[in-house]
Coordinates of N, CA and C in Angstrom, one line a residue:
M1 N -4.8 4.2 -17.6 CA -4.7 4.9 -16.3 C -3.5 4.5 -15.6
D2 N -2.5 5.4 -15.4 CA -1.3 5.1 -14.7 C -1.6 5.2 -13.2
L3 N -1.2 4.1 -12.5 CA -1.5 4.0 -11.1 C -0.3 4.3 -10.2
T4 N -0.4 5.0 -9.1 CA 0.7 5.1 -8.2 C 0.8 3.8 -7.4
I5 N 1.9 3.7 -6.7 CA 2.1 2.5 -5.8 C 1.0 2.4 -4.8
P6 N 0.6 3.4 -4.1 CA -0.5 3.3 -3.1 C -1.8 2.8 -3.8
E7 N -2.1 3.4 -5.0 CA -3.3 2.9 -5.7 C -3.2 1.5 -6.1
A8 N -2.0 1.0 -6.6 CA -1.8 -0.4 -6.9 C -2.0 -1.3 -5.7
V9 N -1.4 -0.9 -4.6 CA -1.5 -1.7 -3.4 C -3.0 -1.8 -3.0
L10 N -3.7 -0.7 -3.0 CA -5.1 -0.7 -2.6 C -6.0 -1.5 -3.5
L11 N -5.8 -1.3 -4.8 CA -6.7 -2.0 -5.7 C -6.4 -3.5 -5.7
L12 N -5.2 -3.9 -5.6 CA -4.9 -5.4 -5.5 C -5.4 -6.0 -4.2
A13 N -5.5 -5.2 -3.1 CA -5.9 -5.7 -1.8 C -7.4 -5.8 -1.6
I14 N -8.2 -5.3 -2.6 CA -9.6 -5.4 -2.5 C -10.1 -6.7 -3.1
D15 N -10.9 -7.5 -2.4 CA -11.5 -8.7 -2.9 C -12.6 -8.4 -3.9
D16 N -12.4 -8.9 -5.1 CA -13.4 -8.6 -6.2 C -14.8 -9.1 -5.9
E17 N -14.9 -10.2 -5.2 CA -16.2 -10.8 -4.9 C -16.8 -10.1 -3.7
A18 N -16.1 -10.0 -2.6 CA -16.7 -9.4 -1.4 C -16.7 -7.9 -1.4
G19 N -15.8 -7.3 -2.2 CA -15.7 -5.8 -2.2 C -15.1 -5.2 -0.9
T20 N -14.4 -6.1 -0.2 CA -13.7 -5.6 1.1 C -12.3 -6.0 1.0
P21 N -11.4 -5.4 1.9 CA -10.0 -5.8 1.8 C -9.7 -7.3 2.1
L22 N -8.7 -7.8 1.5 CA -8.3 -9.2 1.7 C -7.5 -9.4 2.9
I23 N -7.0 -8.3 3.5 CA -6.2 -8.4 4.7 C -6.8 -7.5 5.8
D24 N -6.4 -7.7 7.0 CA -7.0 -6.9 8.1 C -6.6 -5.4 7.9
D25 N -7.4 -4.5 8.5 CA -7.3 -3.1 8.3 C -5.9 -2.6 8.8
S26 N -5.4 -3.2 9.9 CA -4.1 -2.7 10.4 C -3.0 -3.0 9.4
S27 N -3.0 -4.2 8.9 CA -2.0 -4.6 7.9 C -2.1 -3.8 6.6
L28 N -3.3 -3.5 6.2 CA -3.5 -2.7 5.0 C -3.0 -1.3 5.3
G29 N -3.3 -0.8 6.5 CA -2.8 0.6 6.8 C -1.3 0.7 6.7
I30 N -0.6 -0.4 7.2 CA 0.9 -0.4 7.2 C 1.4 -0.5 5.8
A31 N 0.7 -1.3 5.0 CA 1.1 -1.5 3.6 C 0.9 -0.2 2.8
M32 N -0.2 0.5 3.1 CA -0.4 1.8 2.4 C 0.6 2.8 2.8
A33 N 0.9 2.9 4.1 CA 2.0 3.8 4.5 C 3.3 3.6 3.9
A34 N 3.7 2.3 3.8 CA 4.9 1.9 3.1 C 4.9 2.3 1.6
A35 N 3.7 2.1 1.0 CA 3.5 2.5 -0.4 C 3.7 4.0 -0.7
V36 N 3.1 4.7 0.2 CA 3.3 6.2 0.1 C 4.7 6.6 0.2
T37 N 5.4 6.1 1.2 CA 6.8 6.4 1.4 C 7.7 6.0 0.2
A38 N 7.4 4.8 -0.4 CA 8.1 4.3 -1.5 C 7.8 5.2 -2.7
Q39 N 6.6 5.6 -2.9 CA 6.3 6.4 -4.1 C 7.0 7.8 -4.0
L40 N 7.0 8.4 -2.8 CA 7.7 9.6 -2.7 C 9.2 9.5 -3.0
L41 N 9.8 8.4 -2.6 CA 11.2 8.1 -2.9 C 11.4 7.9 -4.4
L42 N 10.6 7.1 -5.0 CA 10.7 6.9 -6.4 C 10.5 8.2 -7.3
D43 N 9.6 9.0 -6.8 CA 9.4 10.3 -7.5 C 10.5 11.3 -7.2
G44 N 11.4 11.0 -6.3 CA 12.4 12.0 -5.9 C 11.9 13.1 -5.0
R45 N 10.7 12.9 -4.5 CA 10.2 14.0 -3.6 C 10.7 13.8 -2.1
M46 N 11.2 12.6 -1.8 CA 11.9 12.3 -0.5 C 13.1 11.6 -0.8
R47 N 14.1 11.7 0.1 CA 15.3 10.9 0.0 C 15.8 10.6 1.4
L48 N 16.7 9.6 1.4 CA 17.4 9.3 2.7 C 18.6 10.2 2.9
A49 N 18.7 10.8 4.1 CA 19.9 11.6 4.4 C 21.1 10.7 4.6
G50 N 22.2 11.2 4.1 CA 23.4 10.5 4.2 C 24.2 10.9 5.5
A51 N 25.4 10.2 5.7 CA 26.2 10.4 6.9 C 26.8 11.8 6.8
G52 N 26.7 12.6 7.9 CA 27.3 13.9 8.0 C 26.6 15.0 7.2
E53 N 25.4 14.7 6.8 CA 24.6 15.7 6.0 C 24.1 16.8 7.0
P54 N 24.4 18.1 6.7 CA 24.0 19.2 7.5 C 22.5 19.2 7.7
G55 N 22.1 19.4 9.0 CA 20.7 19.6 9.2 C 19.8 18.4 9.2
A56 N 20.4 17.2 9.0 CA 19.6 16.0 8.9 C 20.3 14.8 9.5
E57 N 19.7 14.0 10.2 CA 20.3 12.8 10.8 C 20.4 11.7 9.8
E58 N 21.5 11.0 9.8 CA 21.7 9.9 8.8 C 20.5 8.9 8.9
G59 N 20.0 8.5 7.7 CA 19.0 7.5 7.7 C 17.5 8.0 7.8
T60 N 17.4 9.4 8.0 CA 16.1 9.9 8.1 C 15.6 10.4 6.7
L61 N 14.3 10.6 6.5 CA 13.8 11.0 5.2 C 13.7 12.5 5.2
V62 N 14.2 13.1 4.1 CA 14.2 14.5 3.9 C 13.5 14.9 2.6
A63 N 12.9 16.0 2.6 CA 12.2 16.5 1.4 C 13.2 16.8 0.3
A64 N 12.8 16.5 -0.9 CA 13.7 16.8 -2.1 C 12.8 17.6 -3.1
A65 N 13.5 17.9 -4.2 CA 12.8 18.8 -5.2 C 11.9 18.1 -6.2
G66 N 11.8 16.8 -6.2 CA 11.0 16.1 -7.2 C 9.6 16.4 -7.1
G67 N 8.8 16.1 -8.1 CA 7.4 16.2 -8.1 C 6.7 14.9 -7.8
T68 N 5.5 15.0 -7.3 CA 4.7 13.8 -6.9 C 3.2 14.0 -7.1
D69 N 2.5 13.0 -7.0 CA 1.0 13.1 -7.0 C 0.5 14.1 -6.0
E70 N -0.3 15.0 -6.4 CA -0.8 16.1 -5.5 C -1.5 15.5 -4.2
R71 N -2.0 14.3 -4.3 CA -2.7 13.7 -3.2 C -1.7 13.2 -2.1
L72 N -0.5 13.0 -2.6 CA 0.6 12.5 -1.7 C 1.4 13.7 -1.1
E73 N 1.3 14.8 -1.7 CA 2.1 16.0 -1.2 C 1.9 16.3 0.2
P74 N 0.7 16.3 0.8 CA 0.5 16.6 2.2 C 1.3 15.7 3.2
L75 N 1.6 14.5 2.7 CA 2.3 13.5 3.6 C 3.8 13.8 3.7
V76 N 4.3 14.7 2.8 CA 5.7 15.0 2.9 C 6.0 15.6 4.2
A77 N 5.2 16.6 4.6 CA 5.5 17.2 5.9 C 5.3 16.3 7.1
E78 N 4.4 15.2 6.9 CA 4.2 14.3 8.0 C 5.4 13.4 8.3
I79 N 6.1 13.1 7.2 CA 7.2 12.1 7.4 C 8.6 12.7 7.3
A80 N 8.7 13.9 6.9 CA 10.1 14.5 6.8 C 10.7 14.6 8.2
G81 N 12.0 14.2 8.2 CA 12.8 14.1 9.5 C 12.6 12.9 10.2
R82 N 11.8 11.9 9.7 CA 11.6 10.6 10.4 C 12.4 9.5 9.7
T83 N 12.7 8.5 10.5 CA 13.2 7.3 9.8 C 12.1 6.6 9.1
P84 N 12.4 5.7 8.1 CA 11.3 5.0 7.4 C 10.3 4.3 8.4
K85 N 10.8 3.7 9.4 CA 9.9 3.0 10.4 C 9.0 4.0 11.0
A86 N 9.6 5.1 11.5 CA 8.7 6.1 12.2 C 7.8 6.8 11.2
A87 N 8.2 6.9 9.9 CA 7.3 7.5 8.9 C 6.1 6.6 8.6
I88 N 6.4 5.3 8.5 CA 5.3 4.4 8.3 C 4.3 4.4 9.5
E89 N 4.9 4.4 10.7 CA 4.0 4.4 11.9 C 3.2 5.7 11.9
R90 N 3.8 6.8 11.5 CA 3.1 8.1 11.5 C 1.9 8.1 10.5
V91 N 2.2 7.6 9.3 CA 1.2 7.6 8.3 C 0.1 6.6 8.6
A92 N 0.5 5.4 9.1 CA -0.5 4.4 9.4 C -1.3 4.7 10.7
G93 N -0.6 5.3 11.6 CA -1.3 5.7 12.9 C -1.8 4.4 13.6
W94 N -2.9 4.6 14.3 CA -3.6 3.5 15.0 C -4.8 3.0 14.2
G95 N -4.8 3.3 12.9 CA -5.9 2.9 12.0 C -7.0 3.9 12.1
G96 N -8.0 3.6 11.2 CA -9.2 4.5 11.2 C -9.0 5.6 10.1
T97 N -10.1 6.3 9.9 CA -10.2 7.3 8.8 C -9.5 8.6 9.1
R98 N -9.2 8.9 10.3 CA -8.6 10.2 10.7 C -7.1 10.2 10.6
T99 N -6.4 9.1 10.5 CA -5.0 9.1 10.4 C -4.6 9.6 9.0
P100 N -3.3 10.0 8.8 CA -2.9 10.5 7.5 C -3.1 9.5 6.4
G101 N -2.8 8.2 6.7 CA -3.0 7.2 5.8 C -4.5 6.9 5.5
G102 N -5.3 7.0 6.6 CA -6.7 6.7 6.5 C -7.4 7.8 5.6
R103 N -7.0 9.0 5.7 CA -7.5 10.1 4.9 C -7.1 9.9 3.4
L104 N -5.9 9.5 3.2 CA -5.5 9.2 1.8 C -6.2 8.1 1.2
R105 N -6.4 7.0 2.0 CA -7.1 5.8 1.5 C -8.5 6.2 1.1
G106 N -9.2 7.0 2.0 CA -10.5 7.5 1.6 C -10.6 8.2 0.3
R107 N -9.6 9.1 0.2 CA -9.6 9.9 -1.1 C -9.3 9.1 -2.3
L108 N -8.4 8.1 -2.2 CA -8.1 7.2 -3.3 C -9.4 6.4 -3.7
M109 N -10.1 5.9 -2.7 CA -11.3 5.1 -2.9 C -12.3 6.0 -3.6
D110 N -12.5 7.2 -3.1 CA -13.4 8.2 -3.7 C -13.1 8.4 -5.2
D111 N -11.8 8.6 -5.4 CA -11.3 8.9 -6.8 C -11.5 7.7 -7.7
F112 N -11.3 6.5 -7.2 CA -11.6 5.2 -7.9 C -13.1 5.2 -8.3
A113 N -14.0 5.6 -7.3 CA -15.4 5.6 -7.6 C -15.8 6.6 -8.6
T114 N -15.2 7.8 -8.5 CA -15.5 8.9 -9.5 C -15.1 8.4 -10.9
A115 N -13.9 7.7 -11.0 CA -13.4 7.3 -12.3 C -14.1 6.1 -12.8
G116 N -14.9 5.5 -12.0 CA -15.6 4.3 -12.4 C -14.8 3.0 -12.3
V117 N -13.7 3.1 -11.6 CA -12.9 1.9 -11.4 C -13.5 1.0 -10.4
L118 N -14.0 1.6 -9.3 CA -14.7 0.8 -8.3 C -16.1 1.5 -8.1
A119 N -17.0 0.7 -7.6 CA -18.4 1.1 -7.3 C -18.7 1.0 -5.8
R120 N -19.1 2.0 -5.2 CA -19.3 2.0 -3.7 C -20.7 1.4 -3.5
E121 N -20.8 0.4 -2.7 CA -22.1 -0.2 -2.3 C -22.2 -0.1 -0.8
Q122 N -23.3 0.3 -0.3 CA -23.5 0.4 1.2 C -24.6 -0.5 1.7
D123 N -24.4 -1.3 2.7 CA -25.4 -2.1 3.4 C -25.9 -1.2 4.5
R124 N -27.2 -1.0 4.5 CA -27.9 -0.1 5.4 C -28.9 -0.8 6.2
F125 N -29.1 -0.4 7.5 CA -30.1 -0.9 8.3 C -30.7 0.2 9.2
L126 N -32.0 0.4 9.2 CA -32.6 1.4 10.0 C -32.0 2.8 9.7
G127 N -31.7 3.0 8.4 CA -31.2 4.3 8.0 C -29.7 4.5 8.2
M128 N -29.0 3.5 8.7 CA -27.6 3.7 9.0 C -26.8 2.7 8.2
T129 N -25.6 3.2 7.7 CA -24.7 2.3 7.0 C -23.9 1.5 8.0
W130 N -24.0 0.2 7.9 CA -23.2 -0.6 8.8 C -22.0 -1.4 8.1
R131 N -22.1 -1.3 6.7 CA -20.9 -1.9 6.0 C -20.8 -1.3 4.6
E132 N -19.6 -1.0 4.2 CA -19.4 -0.4 2.9 C -18.5 -1.4 2.1
R133 N -18.9 -1.6 0.9 CA -18.2 -2.5 0.0 C -17.8 -1.8 -1.3
W134 N -16.7 -2.2 -1.9 CA -16.2 -1.6 -3.1 C -16.1 -2.7 -4.2
E135 N -17.1 -2.7 -5.1 CA -17.0 -3.7 -6.1 C -16.5 -3.1 -7.4
R136 N -16.2 -4.0 -8.4 CA -15.6 -3.5 -9.6 C -16.7 -2.5 -10.3
G137 N -16.1 -1.4 -10.8 CA -17.0 -0.5 -11.5 C -17.1 -0.7 -13.0
E138 N -17.5 0.3 -13.7 CA -17.7 0.1 -15.2 C -16.3 0.0 -15.9
R139 N -15.3 0.7 -15.3 CA -14.0 0.6 -16.0 C -13.2 -0.6 -15.4
R140 N -13.7 -1.7 -15.7 CA -13.1 -3.0 -15.1 C -11.7 -3.2 -15.7
A141 N -11.5 -2.6 -16.9 CA -10.2 -2.8 -17.6 C -9.0 -2.3 -16.8
V142 N -9.2 -1.3 -15.9 CA -8.1 -0.7 -15.1 C -7.6 -1.8 -14.2
E143 N -8.5 -2.4 -13.4 CA -8.1 -3.4 -12.5 C -7.6 -4.7 -13.2
G144 N -8.3 -5.0 -14.4 CA -7.8 -6.1 -15.1 C -6.4 -6.0 -15.6
A145 N -6.1 -4.8 -16.1 CA -4.7 -4.5 -16.6 C -3.7 -4.6 -15.4
L146 N -4.1 -4.1 -14.3 CA -3.2 -4.2 -13.1 C -2.9 -5.6 -12.7
Q147 N -4.0 -6.4 -12.7 CA -3.9 -7.8 -12.3 C -3.0 -8.5 -13.3
A148 N -3.2 -8.2 -14.6 CA -2.4 -8.9 -15.6 C -0.9 -8.5 -15.5
T149 N -0.6 -7.2 -15.3 CA 0.8 -6.7 -15.1 C 1.4 -7.3 -13.9
A150 N 0.6 -7.4 -12.8 CA 1.1 -8.0 -11.5 C 1.5 -9.4 -11.8
R151 N 0.7 -10.2 -12.5 CA 1.1 -11.6 -12.8 C 2.3 -11.7 -13.6
E152 N 2.4 -10.8 -14.6 CA 3.6 -10.8 -15.4 C 4.9 -10.4 -14.6
V153 N 4.7 -9.5 -13.6 CA 5.9 -9.2 -12.8 C 6.2 -10.4 -11.9
L154 N 5.2 -11.1 -11.4 CA 5.5 -12.3 -10.7 C 6.2 -13.4 -11.5
D155 N 6.0 -13.3 -12.8 CA 6.7 -14.2 -13.8 C 8.0 -13.7 -14.2
G156 N 8.4 -12.5 -13.8 CA 9.7 -12.0 -14.1 C 9.8 -10.7 -14.9
R157 N 8.6 -10.1 -15.2 CA 8.7 -8.8 -16.0 C 9.2 -7.7 -15.0
D158 N 9.9 -6.8 -15.6 CA 10.4 -5.6 -14.9 C 9.5 -4.4 -15.0
E159 N 8.8 -4.1 -14.0 CA 7.9 -2.9 -13.9 C 8.0 -2.4 -12.5
P160 N 8.8 -1.3 -12.3 CA 9.1 -0.8 -11.0 C 7.9 -0.6 -10.0
R161 N 6.9 0.1 -10.5 CA 5.8 0.5 -9.5 C 5.1 -0.7 -9.1
V162 N 4.7 -1.6 -10.0 CA 3.9 -2.8 -9.7 C 4.8 -3.7 -8.9
A163 N 6.1 -3.8 -9.2 CA 7.0 -4.7 -8.5 C 7.1 -4.2 -7.0
T164 N 7.2 -2.9 -6.8 CA 7.2 -2.3 -5.5 C 6.0 -2.6 -4.7
A165 N 4.8 -2.5 -5.4 CA 3.5 -2.8 -4.8 C 3.5 -4.2 -4.3
L166 N 3.9 -5.1 -5.2 CA 3.9 -6.5 -4.8 C 4.9 -6.8 -3.7
A167 N 6.1 -6.2 -3.7 CA 7.0 -6.4 -2.6 C 6.4 -5.9 -1.3
I168 N 5.7 -4.8 -1.3 CA 5.0 -4.3 -0.1 C 3.9 -5.2 0.4
L169 N 3.1 -5.8 -0.6 CA 2.1 -6.7 -0.2 C 2.7 -8.0 0.3
H170 N 3.9 -8.4 -0.2 CA 4.6 -9.5 0.4 C 5.0 -9.2 1.8
G171 N 5.5 -8.0 2.1 CA 5.8 -7.6 3.4 C 4.6 -7.7 4.4
A172 N 3.4 -7.4 3.8 CA 2.2 -7.4 4.6 C 1.6 -8.8 4.7
K173 N 2.3 -9.8 4.2 CA 1.8 -11.2 4.2 C 0.5 -11.4 3.4
A174 N 0.4 -10.6 2.3 CA -0.9 -10.6 1.6 C -0.9 -11.2 0.3
L175 N 0.3 -11.6 -0.3 CA 0.3 -12.1 -1.6 C -0.5 -13.4 -1.8
P176 N -0.5 -14.4 -0.8 CA -1.4 -15.6 -1.0 C -2.9 -15.2 -1.1
A177 N -3.3 -14.2 -0.4 CA -4.7 -13.8 -0.4 C -5.0 -13.1 -1.7
V178 N -4.1 -12.3 -2.2 CA -4.3 -11.6 -3.5 C -4.3 -12.5 -4.7
F179 N -3.5 -13.6 -4.6 CA -3.3 -14.5 -5.7 C -3.6 -15.9 -5.2
P180 N -4.8 -16.3 -4.8 CA -5.0 -17.6 -4.2 C -4.9 -18.8 -5.1
D181 N -4.8 -18.5 -6.4 CA -4.7 -19.6 -7.4 C -3.2 -20.0 -7.6
L182 N -2.3 -19.2 -7.1 CA -0.9 -19.4 -7.3 C -0.3 -20.2 -6.1
P183 N 0.7 -21.0 -6.3 CA 1.3 -21.8 -5.2 C 1.9 -20.8 -4.2
K184 N 1.6 -21.0 -2.9 CA 2.0 -20.1 -1.9 C 3.6 -20.1 -1.8
E185 N 4.2 -21.2 -1.9 CA 5.7 -21.3 -1.7 C 6.3 -20.4 -2.8
A186 N 5.8 -20.6 -4.1 CA 6.4 -19.8 -5.2 C 6.2 -18.3 -5.0
L187 N 5.0 -17.9 -4.5 CA 4.7 -16.5 -4.2 C 5.7 -16.0 -3.2
E188 N 6.0 -16.8 -2.1 CA 6.9 -16.3 -1.1 C 8.3 -16.1 -1.7
R189 N 8.7 -17.0 -2.5 CA 10.0 -16.9 -3.1 C 10.1 -15.6 -4.0
R190 N 9.1 -15.4 -4.8 CA 9.1 -14.3 -5.7 C 8.9 -13.0 -5.0
G191 N 8.1 -13.0 -3.9 CA 8.0 -11.8 -3.1 C 9.4 -11.4 -2.4
E192 N 10.1 -12.4 -2.0 CA 11.4 -12.1 -1.4 C 12.4 -11.6 -2.5
A193 N 12.3 -12.1 -3.7 CA 13.1 -11.7 -4.8 C 12.8 -10.2 -5.2
L194 N 11.5 -9.9 -5.2 CA 11.1 -8.5 -5.5 C 11.6 -7.6 -4.4
A195 N 11.5 -8.0 -3.2 CA 11.9 -7.2 -2.1 C 13.4 -6.9 -2.1
S196 N 14.2 -7.7 -2.8 CA 15.7 -7.5 -2.8 C 16.1 -7.1 -4.2
A197 N 15.2 -6.8 -5.1 CA 15.5 -6.5 -6.5 C 16.4 -5.2 -6.6
S198 N 17.1 -5.1 -7.7 CA 18.1 -4.0 -7.9 C 17.7 -3.1 -9.0
W199 N 16.4 -2.9 -9.4 CA 16.0 -2.1 -10.5 C 16.2 -0.6 -10.2
A200 N 16.2 -0.2 -9.0 CA 16.3 1.2 -8.6 C 17.7 1.7 -8.5
S201 N 17.9 3.0 -8.4 CA 19.2 3.5 -8.1 C 19.7 3.1 -6.8
A202 N 20.9 3.2 -6.5 CA 21.5 2.8 -5.2 C 20.8 3.5 -4.0
S203 N 20.6 4.8 -4.2 CA 20.1 5.5 -3.1 C 18.6 5.2 -2.8
V204 N 17.8 5.0 -3.9 CA 16.4 4.6 -3.8 C 16.4 3.2 -3.2
R205 N 17.3 2.3 -3.8 CA 17.3 0.9 -3.3 C 17.5 0.9 -1.8
A206 N 18.4 1.7 -1.3 CA 18.7 1.7 0.1 C 17.5 2.1 0.9
A207 N 16.8 3.1 0.4 CA 15.6 3.6 1.1 C 14.5 2.5 1.1
I208 N 14.3 1.9 -0.1 CA 13.3 0.8 -0.2 C 13.6 -0.3 0.8
E209 N 14.9 -0.7 0.9 CA 15.3 -1.7 1.8 C 14.9 -1.3 3.2
A210 N 15.1 0.0 3.5 CA 14.8 0.4 4.9 C 13.3 0.4 5.1
I211 N 12.5 0.7 4.1 CA 11.1 0.5 4.3 C 10.7 -0.9 4.5
E212 N 11.3 -1.8 3.8 CA 10.9 -3.2 3.9 C 11.3 -3.7 5.3
A213 N 12.5 -3.3 5.8 CA 12.9 -3.7 7.2 C 11.9 -3.1 8.2
A214 N 11.5 -1.9 8.0 CA 10.6 -1.3 8.9 C 9.2 -2.0 8.9
M215 N 8.8 -2.4 7.7 CA 7.5 -3.2 7.6 C 7.6 -4.4 8.4
V216 N 8.7 -5.2 8.3 CA 8.9 -6.4 9.1 C 8.8 -6.1 10.6
A217 N 9.5 -5.1 11.0 CA 9.4 -4.8 12.5 C 8.0 -4.4 12.9
I218 N 7.3 -3.6 12.1 CA 6.0 -3.2 12.5 C 5.0 -4.3 12.5
M219 N 5.1 -5.1 11.5 CA 4.2 -6.2 11.3 C 4.3 -7.2 12.5
V220 N 5.6 -7.5 12.9 CA 5.8 -8.4 14.0 C 5.1 -7.9 15.3
V221 N 5.2 -6.6 15.6 CA 4.6 -6.0 16.7 C 3.1 -6.0 16.6
T222 N 2.6 -5.8 15.4 CA 1.1 -5.8 15.1 C 0.5 -7.2 15.4
M223 N 1.3 -8.2 15.0 CA 0.8 -9.6 15.2 C 0.9 -10.0 16.6
I224 N 2.0 -9.6 17.3 CA 2.3 -10.0 18.7 C 1.3 -9.4 19.7
V225 N 1.0 -8.1 19.5 CA 0.1 -7.4 20.5 C -1.3 -8.1 20.6
P226 N -2.0 -8.4 19.5 CA -3.3 -9.0 19.6 C -3.2 -10.4 20.3
M227 N -2.1 -11.1 20.0 CA -1.9 -12.5 20.6 C -1.7 -12.3 22.1
T228 N -0.9 -11.3 22.4 CA -0.6 -11.1 23.9 C -1.9 -10.7 24.6
S229 N -2.7 -9.8 24.0 CA -3.9 -9.4 24.6 C -4.9 -10.5 24.7
S230 N -5.0 -11.4 23.7 CA -6.0 -12.4 23.8 C -5.6 -13.5 24.8
G231 N -4.3 -13.5 25.1 CA -3.8 -14.5 26.1 C -3.8 -14.1 27.5
S232 N -4.1 -12.7 27.7 CA -4.0 -12.2 29.1 C -5.4 -12.3 29.8

């Protein structure tokens, strides 16, 4: 089962034991939005506008002729004409299931359940669902293969989609939670290396770098706002 970057980010971010995300919902939403943008760029469905390009401001994302996963196609219109930072903010929104990213996340989870990769479990009380968990399904080999490939990439293997997923999870400060058995300092170093890797074309590399910079800026605001609110 070939996984897209958003699928890889989502699957790696789910705790196998608890069946819930390893990072907070806001950080996961940002990571998923970055993964969507990165996938569209790698597929050639989006690109960064260059200097002096007619009808487009330099550094904004514009639609291109490449093909992509049909589940990602509706997001092209959402992010076209925006900078990577604005695109991530648009897709992530303020969290929840009604944002563009939230709708995609729900569909990917449903597809994982249909394929048997994950199994939906619901904790109910008085006829109402108060918590939803996603445990490993019958097709455990899919997540097992992703985990194995991810560890190989951390050890130096070249695999663009998984490498991008790991770079995005690094940007979301999630790698230590995803790989708790690995030394945190080594994970940080490898995450930085993946974020600055040169496996992609120059144009895609520039776009991925813009996504990573946008993630840093957004994550800083995300962390500062709750701290400011709690201190007021």
